[in-house]
Coordinates of C-alpha atoms in Angstrom, one line a residue:
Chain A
X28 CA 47.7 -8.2 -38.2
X29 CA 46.5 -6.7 -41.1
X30 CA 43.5 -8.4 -41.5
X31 CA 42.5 -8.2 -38.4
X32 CA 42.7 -4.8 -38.5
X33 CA 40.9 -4.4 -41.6
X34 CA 38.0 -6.9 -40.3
X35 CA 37.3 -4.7 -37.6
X36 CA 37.3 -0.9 -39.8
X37 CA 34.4 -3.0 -41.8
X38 CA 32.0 -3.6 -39.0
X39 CA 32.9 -0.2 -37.7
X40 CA 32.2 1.3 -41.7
X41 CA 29.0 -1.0 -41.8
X42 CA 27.5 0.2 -38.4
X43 CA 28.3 3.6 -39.0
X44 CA 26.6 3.7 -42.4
X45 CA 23.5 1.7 -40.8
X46 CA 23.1 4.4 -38.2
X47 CA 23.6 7.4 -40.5
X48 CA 20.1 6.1 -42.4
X49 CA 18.8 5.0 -38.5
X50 CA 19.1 8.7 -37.4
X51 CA 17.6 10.2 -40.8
X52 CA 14.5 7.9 -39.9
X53 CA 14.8 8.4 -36.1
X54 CA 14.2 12.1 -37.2
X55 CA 11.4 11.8 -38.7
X56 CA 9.5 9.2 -36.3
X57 CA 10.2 12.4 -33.1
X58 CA 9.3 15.2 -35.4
X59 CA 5.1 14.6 -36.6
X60 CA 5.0 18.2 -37.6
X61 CA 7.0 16.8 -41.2
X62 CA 4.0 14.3 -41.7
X63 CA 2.4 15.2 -45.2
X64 CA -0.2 12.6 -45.3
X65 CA -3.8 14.1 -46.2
X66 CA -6.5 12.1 -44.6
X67 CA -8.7 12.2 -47.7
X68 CA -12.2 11.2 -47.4
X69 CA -12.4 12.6 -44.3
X70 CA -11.2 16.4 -45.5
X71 CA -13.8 16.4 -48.1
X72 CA -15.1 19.0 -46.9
X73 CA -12.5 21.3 -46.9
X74 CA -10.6 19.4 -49.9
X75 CA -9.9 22.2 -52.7
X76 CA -8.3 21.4 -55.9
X77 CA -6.5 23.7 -58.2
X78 CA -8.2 26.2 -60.6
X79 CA -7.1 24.9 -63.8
X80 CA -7.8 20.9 -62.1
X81 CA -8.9 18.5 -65.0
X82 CA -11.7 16.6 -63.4
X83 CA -14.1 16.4 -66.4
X84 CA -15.6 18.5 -68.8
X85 CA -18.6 20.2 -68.6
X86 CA -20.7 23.0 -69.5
X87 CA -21.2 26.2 -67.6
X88 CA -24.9 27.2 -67.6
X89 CA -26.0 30.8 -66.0
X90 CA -28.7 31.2 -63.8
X91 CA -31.5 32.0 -66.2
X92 CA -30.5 27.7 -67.7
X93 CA -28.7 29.5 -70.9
X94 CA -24.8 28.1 -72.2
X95 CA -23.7 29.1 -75.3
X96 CA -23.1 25.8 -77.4
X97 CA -24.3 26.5 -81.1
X98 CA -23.9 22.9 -81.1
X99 CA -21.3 23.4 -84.5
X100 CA -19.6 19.7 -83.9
X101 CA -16.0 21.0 -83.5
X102 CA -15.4 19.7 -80.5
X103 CA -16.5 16.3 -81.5
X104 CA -14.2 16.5 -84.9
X105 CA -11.1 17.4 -82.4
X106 CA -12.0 14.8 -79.9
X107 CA -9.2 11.7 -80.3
X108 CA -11.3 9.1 -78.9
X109 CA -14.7 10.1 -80.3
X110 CA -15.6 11.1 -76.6
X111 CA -18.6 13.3 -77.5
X112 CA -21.3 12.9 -79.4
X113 CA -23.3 16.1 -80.6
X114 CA -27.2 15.7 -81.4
X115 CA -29.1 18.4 -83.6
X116 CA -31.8 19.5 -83.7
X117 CA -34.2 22.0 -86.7
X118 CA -36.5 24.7 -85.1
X119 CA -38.5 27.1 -87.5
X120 CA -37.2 30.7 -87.0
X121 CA -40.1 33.1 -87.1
X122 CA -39.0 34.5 -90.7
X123 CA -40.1 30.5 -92.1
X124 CA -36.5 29.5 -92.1
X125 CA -35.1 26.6 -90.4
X126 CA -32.3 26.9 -87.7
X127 CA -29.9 23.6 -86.4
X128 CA -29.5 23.8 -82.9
X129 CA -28.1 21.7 -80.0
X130 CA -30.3 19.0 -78.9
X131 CA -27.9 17.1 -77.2
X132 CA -24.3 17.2 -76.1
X133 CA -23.4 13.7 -74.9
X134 CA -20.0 13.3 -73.1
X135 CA -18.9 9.7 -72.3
X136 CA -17.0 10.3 -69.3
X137 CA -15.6 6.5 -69.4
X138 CA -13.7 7.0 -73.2
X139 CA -12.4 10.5 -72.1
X140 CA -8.6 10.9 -71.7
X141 CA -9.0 14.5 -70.5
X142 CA -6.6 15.7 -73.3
X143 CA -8.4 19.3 -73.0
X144 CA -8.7 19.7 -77.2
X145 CA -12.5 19.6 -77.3
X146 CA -11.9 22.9 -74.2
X147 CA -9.1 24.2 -76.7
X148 CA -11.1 23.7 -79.8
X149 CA -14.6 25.5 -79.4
X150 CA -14.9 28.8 -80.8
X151 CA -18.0 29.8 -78.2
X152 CA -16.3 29.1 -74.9
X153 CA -18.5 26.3 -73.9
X154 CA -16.8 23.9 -72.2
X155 CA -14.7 24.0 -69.2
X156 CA -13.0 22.1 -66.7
X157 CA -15.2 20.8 -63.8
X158 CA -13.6 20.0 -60.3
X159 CA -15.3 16.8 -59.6
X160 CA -13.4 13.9 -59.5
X161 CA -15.3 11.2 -57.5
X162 CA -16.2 9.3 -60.7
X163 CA -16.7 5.9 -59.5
X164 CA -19.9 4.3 -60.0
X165 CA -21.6 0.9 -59.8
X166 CA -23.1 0.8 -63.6
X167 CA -21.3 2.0 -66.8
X168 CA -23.7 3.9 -68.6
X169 CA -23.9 6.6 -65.6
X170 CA -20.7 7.7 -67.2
X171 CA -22.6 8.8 -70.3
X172 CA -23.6 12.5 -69.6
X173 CA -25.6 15.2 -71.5
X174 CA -23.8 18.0 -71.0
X175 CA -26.4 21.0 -71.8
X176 CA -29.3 20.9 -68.9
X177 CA -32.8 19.7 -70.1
X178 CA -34.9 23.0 -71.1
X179 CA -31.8 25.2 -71.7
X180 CA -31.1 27.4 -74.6
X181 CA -28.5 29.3 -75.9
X182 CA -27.3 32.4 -74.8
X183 CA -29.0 35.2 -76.9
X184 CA -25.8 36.9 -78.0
X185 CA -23.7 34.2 -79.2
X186 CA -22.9 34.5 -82.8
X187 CA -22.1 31.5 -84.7
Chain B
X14 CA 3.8 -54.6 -49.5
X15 CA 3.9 -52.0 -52.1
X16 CA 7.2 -51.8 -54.0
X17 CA 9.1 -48.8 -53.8
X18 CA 10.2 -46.9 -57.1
X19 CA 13.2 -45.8 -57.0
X20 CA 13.7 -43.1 -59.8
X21 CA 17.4 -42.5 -61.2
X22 CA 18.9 -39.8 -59.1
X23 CA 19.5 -37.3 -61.5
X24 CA 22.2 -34.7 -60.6
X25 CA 19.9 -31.5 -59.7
X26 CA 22.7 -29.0 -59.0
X27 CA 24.0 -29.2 -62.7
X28 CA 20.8 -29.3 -64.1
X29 CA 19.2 -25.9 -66.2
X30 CA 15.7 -24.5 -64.8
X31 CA 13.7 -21.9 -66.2
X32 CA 11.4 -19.6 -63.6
X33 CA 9.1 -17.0 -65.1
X34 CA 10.0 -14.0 -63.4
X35 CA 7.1 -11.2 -64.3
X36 CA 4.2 -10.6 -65.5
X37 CA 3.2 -10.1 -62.0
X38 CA 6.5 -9.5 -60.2
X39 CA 6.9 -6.1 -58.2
X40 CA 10.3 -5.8 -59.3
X41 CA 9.7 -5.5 -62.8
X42 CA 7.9 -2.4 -62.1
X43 CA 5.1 -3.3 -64.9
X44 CA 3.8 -6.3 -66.7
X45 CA 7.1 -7.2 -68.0
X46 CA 8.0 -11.4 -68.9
X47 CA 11.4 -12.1 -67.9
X48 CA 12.0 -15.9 -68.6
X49 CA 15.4 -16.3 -66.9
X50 CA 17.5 -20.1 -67.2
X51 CA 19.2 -20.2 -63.8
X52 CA 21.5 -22.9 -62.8
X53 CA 21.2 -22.4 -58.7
X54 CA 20.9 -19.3 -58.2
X55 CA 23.1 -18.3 -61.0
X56 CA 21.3 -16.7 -64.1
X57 CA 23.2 -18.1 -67.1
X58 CA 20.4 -16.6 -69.7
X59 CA 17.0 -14.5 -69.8
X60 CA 14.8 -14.0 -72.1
X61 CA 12.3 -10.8 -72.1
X62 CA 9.2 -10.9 -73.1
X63 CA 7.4 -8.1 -73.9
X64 CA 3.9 -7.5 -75.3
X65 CA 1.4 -8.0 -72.2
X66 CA 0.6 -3.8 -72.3
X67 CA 1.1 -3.0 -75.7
X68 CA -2.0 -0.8 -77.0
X69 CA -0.7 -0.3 -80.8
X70 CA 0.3 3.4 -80.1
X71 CA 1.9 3.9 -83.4
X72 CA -0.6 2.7 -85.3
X73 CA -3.5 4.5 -83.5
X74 CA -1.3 8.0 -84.6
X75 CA -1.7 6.8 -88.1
X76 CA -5.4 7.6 -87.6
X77 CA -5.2 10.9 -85.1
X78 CA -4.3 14.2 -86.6
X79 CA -1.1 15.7 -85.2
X80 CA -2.6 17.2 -82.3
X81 CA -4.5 14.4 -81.4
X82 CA -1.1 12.2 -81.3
X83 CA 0.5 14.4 -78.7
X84 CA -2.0 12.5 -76.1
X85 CA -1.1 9.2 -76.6
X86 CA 2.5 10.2 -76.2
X87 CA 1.6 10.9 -72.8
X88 CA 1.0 7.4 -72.1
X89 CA 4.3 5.6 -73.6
X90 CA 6.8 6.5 -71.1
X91 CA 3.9 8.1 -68.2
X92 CA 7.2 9.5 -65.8
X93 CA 8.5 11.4 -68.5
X94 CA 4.9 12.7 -70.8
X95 CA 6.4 16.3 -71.0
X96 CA 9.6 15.3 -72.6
X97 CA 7.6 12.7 -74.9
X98 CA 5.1 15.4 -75.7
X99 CA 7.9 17.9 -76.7
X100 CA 9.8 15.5 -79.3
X101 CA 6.2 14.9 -81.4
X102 CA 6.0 19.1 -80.9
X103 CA 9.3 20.0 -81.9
X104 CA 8.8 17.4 -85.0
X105 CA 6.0 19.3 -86.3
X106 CA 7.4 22.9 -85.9
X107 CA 10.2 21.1 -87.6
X108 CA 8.3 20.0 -90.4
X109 CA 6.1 22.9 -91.2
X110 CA 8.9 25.3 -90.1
X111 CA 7.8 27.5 -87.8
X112 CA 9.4 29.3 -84.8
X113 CA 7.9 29.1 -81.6
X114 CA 8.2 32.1 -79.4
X115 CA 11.0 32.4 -76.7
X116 CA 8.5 31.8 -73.8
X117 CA 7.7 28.9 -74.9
X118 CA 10.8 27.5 -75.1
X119 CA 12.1 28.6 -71.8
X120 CA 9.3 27.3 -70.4
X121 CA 9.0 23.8 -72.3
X122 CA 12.9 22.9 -71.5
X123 CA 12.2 24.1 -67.2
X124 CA 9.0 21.9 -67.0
X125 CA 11.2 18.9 -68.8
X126 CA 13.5 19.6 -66.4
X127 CA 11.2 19.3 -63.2
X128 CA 9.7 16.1 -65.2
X129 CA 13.0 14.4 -65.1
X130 CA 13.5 15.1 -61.7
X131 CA 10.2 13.5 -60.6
X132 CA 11.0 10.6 -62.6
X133 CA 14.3 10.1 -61.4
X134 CA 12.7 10.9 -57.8
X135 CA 10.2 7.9 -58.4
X136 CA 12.7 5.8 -59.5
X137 CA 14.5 6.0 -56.3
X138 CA 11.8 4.9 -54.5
X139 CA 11.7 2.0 -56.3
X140 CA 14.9 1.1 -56.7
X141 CA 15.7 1.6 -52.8
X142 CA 12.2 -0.9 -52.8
X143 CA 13.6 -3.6 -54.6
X144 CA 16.6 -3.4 -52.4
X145 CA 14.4 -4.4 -49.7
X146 CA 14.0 -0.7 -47.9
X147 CA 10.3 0.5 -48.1
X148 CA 11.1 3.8 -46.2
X149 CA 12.9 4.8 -49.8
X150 CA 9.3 4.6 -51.1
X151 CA 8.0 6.8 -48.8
X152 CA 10.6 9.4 -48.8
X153 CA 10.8 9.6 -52.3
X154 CA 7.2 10.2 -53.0
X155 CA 6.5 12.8 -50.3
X156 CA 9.2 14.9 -52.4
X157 CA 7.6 13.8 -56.0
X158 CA 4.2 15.4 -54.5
X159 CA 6.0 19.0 -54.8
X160 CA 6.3 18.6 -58.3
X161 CA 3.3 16.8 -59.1
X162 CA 1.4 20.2 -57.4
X163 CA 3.0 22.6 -59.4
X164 CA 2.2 20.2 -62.2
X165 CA -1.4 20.0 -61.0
X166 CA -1.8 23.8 -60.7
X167 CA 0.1 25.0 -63.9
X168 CA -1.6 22.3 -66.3
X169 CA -4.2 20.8 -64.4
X170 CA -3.5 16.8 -64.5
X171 CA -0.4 15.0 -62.4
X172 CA 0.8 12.3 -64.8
X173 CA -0.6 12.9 -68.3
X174 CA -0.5 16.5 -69.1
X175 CA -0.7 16.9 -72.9
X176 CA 0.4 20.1 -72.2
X177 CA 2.4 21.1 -75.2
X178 CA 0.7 21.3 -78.4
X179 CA 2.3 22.1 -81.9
X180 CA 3.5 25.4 -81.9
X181 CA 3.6 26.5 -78.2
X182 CA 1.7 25.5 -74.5
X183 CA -2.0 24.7 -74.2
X184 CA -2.3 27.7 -71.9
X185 CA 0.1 29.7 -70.1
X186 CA 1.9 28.8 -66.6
X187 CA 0.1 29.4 -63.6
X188 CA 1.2 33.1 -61.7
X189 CA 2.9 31.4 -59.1
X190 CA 4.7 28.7 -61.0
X191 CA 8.0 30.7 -60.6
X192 CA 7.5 31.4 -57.3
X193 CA 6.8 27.0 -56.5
X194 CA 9.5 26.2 -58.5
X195 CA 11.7 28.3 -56.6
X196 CA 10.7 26.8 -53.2
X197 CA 10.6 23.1 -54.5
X198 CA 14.6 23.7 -55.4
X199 CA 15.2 24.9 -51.8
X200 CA 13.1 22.5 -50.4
X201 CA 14.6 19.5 -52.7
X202 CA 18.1 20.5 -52.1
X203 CA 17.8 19.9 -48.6
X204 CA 16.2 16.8 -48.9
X205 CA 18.4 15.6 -51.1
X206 CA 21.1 15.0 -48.3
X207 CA 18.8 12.7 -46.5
X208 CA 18.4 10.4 -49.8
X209 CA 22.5 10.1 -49.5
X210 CA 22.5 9.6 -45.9
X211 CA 19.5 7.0 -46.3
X212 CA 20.5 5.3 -49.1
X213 CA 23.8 5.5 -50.9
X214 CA 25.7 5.3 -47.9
X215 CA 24.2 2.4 -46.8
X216 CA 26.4 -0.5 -46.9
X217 CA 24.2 -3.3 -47.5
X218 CA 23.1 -1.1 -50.8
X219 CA 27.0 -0.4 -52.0
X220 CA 27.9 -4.5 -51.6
X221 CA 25.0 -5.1 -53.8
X222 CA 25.6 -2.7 -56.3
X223 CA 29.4 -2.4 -56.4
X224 CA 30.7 -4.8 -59.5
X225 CA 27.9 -5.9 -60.2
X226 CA 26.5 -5.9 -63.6
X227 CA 29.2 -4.3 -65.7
X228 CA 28.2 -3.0 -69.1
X229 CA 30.8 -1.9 -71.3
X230 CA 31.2 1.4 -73.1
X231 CA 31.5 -0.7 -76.0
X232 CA 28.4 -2.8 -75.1
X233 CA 26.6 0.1 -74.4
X234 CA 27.1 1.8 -78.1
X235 CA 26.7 -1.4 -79.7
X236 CA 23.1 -2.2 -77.6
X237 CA 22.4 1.1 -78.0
X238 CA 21.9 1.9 -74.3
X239 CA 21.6 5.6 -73.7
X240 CA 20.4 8.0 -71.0
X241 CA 22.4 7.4 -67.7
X242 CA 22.4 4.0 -67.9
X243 CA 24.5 4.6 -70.9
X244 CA 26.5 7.5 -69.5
X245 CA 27.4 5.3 -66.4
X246 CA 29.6 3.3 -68.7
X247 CA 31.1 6.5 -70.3
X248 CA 28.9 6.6 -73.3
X249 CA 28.6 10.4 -74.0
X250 CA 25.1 10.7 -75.4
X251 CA 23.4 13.3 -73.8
X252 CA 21.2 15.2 -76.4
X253 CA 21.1 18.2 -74.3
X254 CA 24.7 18.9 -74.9
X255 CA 25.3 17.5 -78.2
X256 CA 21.9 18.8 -80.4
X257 CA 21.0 21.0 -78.4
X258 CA 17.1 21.9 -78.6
X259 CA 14.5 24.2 -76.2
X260 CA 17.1 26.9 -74.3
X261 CA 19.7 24.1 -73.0
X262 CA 22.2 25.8 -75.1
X263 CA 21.8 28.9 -73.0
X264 CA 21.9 27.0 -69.8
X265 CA 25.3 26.1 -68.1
X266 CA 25.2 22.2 -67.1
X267 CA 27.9 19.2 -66.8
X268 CA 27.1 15.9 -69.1
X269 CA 27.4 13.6 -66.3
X270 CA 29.8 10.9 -67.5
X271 CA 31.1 7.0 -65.4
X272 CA 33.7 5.0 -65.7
X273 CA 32.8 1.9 -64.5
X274 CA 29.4 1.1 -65.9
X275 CA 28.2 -1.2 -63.2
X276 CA 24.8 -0.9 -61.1
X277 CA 26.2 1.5 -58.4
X278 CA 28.0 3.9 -60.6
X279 CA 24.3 3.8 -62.6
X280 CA 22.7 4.6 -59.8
X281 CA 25.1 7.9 -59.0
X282 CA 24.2 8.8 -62.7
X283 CA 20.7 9.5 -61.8
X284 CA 21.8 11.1 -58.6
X285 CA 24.0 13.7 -59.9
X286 CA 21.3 14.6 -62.7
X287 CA 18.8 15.4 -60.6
X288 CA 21.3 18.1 -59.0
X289 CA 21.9 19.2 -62.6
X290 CA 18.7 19.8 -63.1
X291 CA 18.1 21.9 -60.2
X292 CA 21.2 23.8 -61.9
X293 CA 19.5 24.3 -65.3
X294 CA 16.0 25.3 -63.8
X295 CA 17.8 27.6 -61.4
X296 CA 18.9 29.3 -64.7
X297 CA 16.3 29.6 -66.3
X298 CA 13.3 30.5 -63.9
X299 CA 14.1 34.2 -63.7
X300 CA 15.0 34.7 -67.2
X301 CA 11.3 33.6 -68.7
X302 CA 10.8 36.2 -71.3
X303 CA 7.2 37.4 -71.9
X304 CA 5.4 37.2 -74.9
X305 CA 3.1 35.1 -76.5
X306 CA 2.1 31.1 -75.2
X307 CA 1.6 30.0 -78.2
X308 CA 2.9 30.2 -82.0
X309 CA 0.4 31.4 -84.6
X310 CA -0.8 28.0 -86.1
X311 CA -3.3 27.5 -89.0
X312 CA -6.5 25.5 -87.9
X313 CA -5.5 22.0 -89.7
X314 CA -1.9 21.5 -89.8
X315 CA -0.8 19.2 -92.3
X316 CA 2.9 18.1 -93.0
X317 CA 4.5 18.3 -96.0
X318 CA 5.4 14.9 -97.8
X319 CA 8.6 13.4 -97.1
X320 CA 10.2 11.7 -93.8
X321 CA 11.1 13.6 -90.4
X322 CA 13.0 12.9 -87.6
X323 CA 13.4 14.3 -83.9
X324 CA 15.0 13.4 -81.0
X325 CA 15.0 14.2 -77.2
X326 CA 16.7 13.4 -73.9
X327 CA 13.8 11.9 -72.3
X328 CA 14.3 10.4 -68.2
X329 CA 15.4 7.3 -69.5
X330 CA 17.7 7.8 -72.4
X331 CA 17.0 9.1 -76.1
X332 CA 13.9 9.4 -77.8
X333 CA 13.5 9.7 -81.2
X334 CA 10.5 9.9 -83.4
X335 CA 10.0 9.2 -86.9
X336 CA 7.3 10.4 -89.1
X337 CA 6.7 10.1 -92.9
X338 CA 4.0 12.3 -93.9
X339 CA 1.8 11.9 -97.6
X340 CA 0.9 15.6 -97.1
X341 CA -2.3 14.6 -95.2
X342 CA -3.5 15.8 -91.3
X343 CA -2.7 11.9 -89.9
X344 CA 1.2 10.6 -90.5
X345 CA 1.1 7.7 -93.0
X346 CA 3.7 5.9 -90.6
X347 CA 4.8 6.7 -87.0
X348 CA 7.9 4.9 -85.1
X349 CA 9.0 5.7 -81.7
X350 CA 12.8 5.1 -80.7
X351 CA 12.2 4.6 -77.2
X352 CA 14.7 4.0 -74.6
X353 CA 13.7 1.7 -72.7
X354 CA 13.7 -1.0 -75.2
X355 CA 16.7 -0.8 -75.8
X356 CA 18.0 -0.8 -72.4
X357 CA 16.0 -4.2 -72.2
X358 CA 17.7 -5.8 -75.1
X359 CA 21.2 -5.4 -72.9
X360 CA 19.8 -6.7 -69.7
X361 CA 20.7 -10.4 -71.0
X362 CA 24.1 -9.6 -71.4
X363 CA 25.1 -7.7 -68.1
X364 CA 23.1 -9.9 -66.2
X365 CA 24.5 -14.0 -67.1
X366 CA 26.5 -15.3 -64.2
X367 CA 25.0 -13.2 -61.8
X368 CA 22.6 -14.1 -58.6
X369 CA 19.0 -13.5 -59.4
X370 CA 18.8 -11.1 -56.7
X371 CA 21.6 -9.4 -58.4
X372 CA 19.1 -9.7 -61.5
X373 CA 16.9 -7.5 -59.4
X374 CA 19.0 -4.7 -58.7
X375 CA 20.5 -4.6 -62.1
X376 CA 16.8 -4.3 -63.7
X377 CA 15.7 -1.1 -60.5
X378 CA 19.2 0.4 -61.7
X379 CA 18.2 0.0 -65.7
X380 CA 14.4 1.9 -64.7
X381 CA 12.5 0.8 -67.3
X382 CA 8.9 1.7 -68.1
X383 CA 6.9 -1.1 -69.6
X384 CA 4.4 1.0 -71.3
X385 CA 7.3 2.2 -73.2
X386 CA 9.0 -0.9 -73.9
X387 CA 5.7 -2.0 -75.4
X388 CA 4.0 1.2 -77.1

């Protein structure tokens, strides 16, 4: 008699539990208002990350083309993965002596870990965080990017 | 007429087979090798293999300065980068003695806290997976996203922050970070009912788990298993409660200890911790002193000679790192104690003479991390 009772309190346990996790489910399915789901590429538009989001690094020119890399190689020195690449340049300064500037800053997007010490390291506030993220592209080398815009200069009062 | 062969009939049901369970198997979570000797469906031995992801992590630090090294920790155990990130931190503050501001500490042991949350919150999605319920999955990721956007928005990445550097944080919280944090608990706390009612209630889930794959405390300190998988079988090796580091000591939390040890009781382990962590955060989040992010540090930090160990309570047991230092910027050698290695090495003795889907629920309730088995 036992048993027989016992055999019965275990299908009635094991339906019981069964429906408990049906009815947090069941809740869900009537009520769409708890759906979370973004539909990405179609809110691209209106699709806003976070200030401090880590999409790459880049350099923030102003509007007359000027950033203020001296082009000192720090950056590259505190990189991990030897992500950038810094190419000088000599100009003659007006009093007849010569003057290393930045020629190019190349960033290899594809080796970048986005660790944030090149942003952490540079003593003229060069780099930043850009927002973009969509970094998918059909050939490799596209990911290799010079950083300071072709005809720019630095900005007049940066000290080195 | 061809003549039929007949082979000898061997006796197949007595007869040892090996299957290859892994790389590619979803419940390994990772390219993990499990080569497991089944007789029927009984598992009578398994042998892991373990290599397929490893990237040579402690030899690329010998190279990297001690800031640099702070990244690649990120990428051992990926659920739990804050905590890793702190040990190699605290280890150098260690070293070169210096005292990091109040802030900063308050702030490195709250974010460790919401990092072991998500990790545990991730690994019951998967573990309710492997049982064979998908909605777990879905559930359990929707609330993960909470953290991961107070995550994004203080420091900018989801998953690999390198957010700590030697000597303090790599910038300061975000303004509203107290105010998310305090409307993830509420929200969490709620949800946190429906993971009970979904999962650990469920009866097909508790005759799977219950007696199954019973690990000594014995075993446990002898294999070295710790974090709750340890504590399930009454192993008391929390390092939040016995060293102490970041503010734990201030905060007021239970060391959630088993009795039993077996795959269900691991399983309420990780349950109960994540309400514990709600407790310590709850703590803390008001009380965040202000000062200073970071610790005044000199340019090129170099340790002084001589050997240095830390440890920390990562998601998945104790970490411990090792460095000796020659007095140069790069460590001369660099070992990690990771956890989840050596919850592997016991998953050949708490798993003979089970059924190999029993194998599967023992390795969701063990949550390893490849990447950290491997380094």
């Amino acid at each position: 008699m036992n048993s027989f009772f016992e055999y019965f309190t275990d299908i009635y346990r094991a339906v019981k539990s069964l429906l408990t996790g049906m009815k947090v489910t069941g809740r869900y399915f009537f009520s769409p208002w708890e759906i979370v789901t973004q539909q990405y590429p179609e809110n691209r538009k209106t699709l806003k990350m976070y200030d401090r989001f880590k999409g790459e690094v880049i350099m923030p020119h102003n509007e007359h083309n000027e950033h203020r890399c001296t082009g000192c190689g720090i950056c590259e020195t505190a990189c991990p993965n030897g992500t950038i690449e810094i190419i000088q340049a000599k100009i003659d300064m007006p009093d007849g002596k010569k003057k290393r500037i930045i020629d190019k800053h190349i960033y290899h997007l594809g080796m970048c870990t986005f660790c944030g010490l090149c942003i952490k390291a540079c003593p003229s506030d060069a780099l930043a965080w850009g927002q973009e993220f969509e970094h998918a592209v059909f050939d490799r080398s596209k990911l290799n990017k010079t950083l300071n815009q072709p005809g720019s200069s630095i900005i007049k009062d940066i000290v080195e | 007429m061809k003549e039929v062969i007949h082979l000898p009939v061997q006796n197949v049901e007595e007869e040892e087979y090996h299957i290859n369970m892994g790389p590619q198997h979803p419940s390994t979570h990772g390219v993990l090798r499990l080569v497991v000797s089944l007789q029927g469906e009984i598992v009578k031995s398994l042998k892991p293999h373990c290599g397929y992801i490893h990237r040579g992590i402690e030899k690329m630090c010998e190279k990297d300065t001690y800031p640099q090294i702070i990244h690649l920790t990120d990428r051992m155990d990926y659920l739990s980068a804050h905590i890793n990130n702190h040990a190699v931190c605290m280890l150098v503050e260690k070293a070169l003695e210096v005292e990091v501001p109040e802030r900063v500490k308050y702030i490195r042991t709250i974010v460790d806290e919401l990092n072991r949350i998500a990790s545990h919150q991730l690994w019951w999605c998967s573990f309710g997976m492997d049982m064979g319920g998908l909605t777990c999955f879905f559930y359990g990721l929707r609330d993960r996203e909470k953290i991961l956007d107070i995550f994004e928005e203080s420091f900018g990445s989801r998953l690999l922050h390198s957010y700590y550097t030697p000597g303090g944080l790599m910038m300061d919280i975000h303004p509203d970070f107290q105010k998310n944090v305090k409307a993830f608990i509420k929200y969490f706390r709620k949800k946190i009912k429906d993971y009970d009612e979904l999962l650990t209630g469920n009866i097909i889930m508790q005759l799977r788990t219950q007696g199954i794959g019973i690990l000594s405390k014995e075993d446990a300190i002898s294999y070295g298993v710790t974090g709750p998988s340890g504590r399930a079988s009454g192993f008391a090796c929390d390092v939040r409660k016995h060293h102490p580091y970041g503010v734990y000591d201030k905060a007021d939390f239970k060391e959630i200890l088993g009795t039993k040890g077996d795959t269900f009781e691991r399983y309420m382990m990780r349950m109960d911790e994540m309400l514990e962590s709600m407790k310590i955060i709850e703590q803390l989040i008001d009380n965040i002193p202000a000062g200073d992010h970071t610790a005044k540090m000199k340019a090129v930090l170099k340790l002084p000679a001589g050997e240095y160990f830390q440890r920390v309570e990562a998601a998945r047991g104790e970490l411990g790192v090792y460095v000796v230092s020659d007095g140069n910027k790069s460590p001369y050698r660099m070992k990690f104690r990771s956890p989840n290695f050596s919850n592997l090495s016991v998953l050949d003795h708490i798993s003979r003479g089970c059924k190999i889907a029993d194998l599967v629920a023992i390795g969701a309730s063990l949550d390893y991390v490849i990447p950290d088995i491997d380094r």
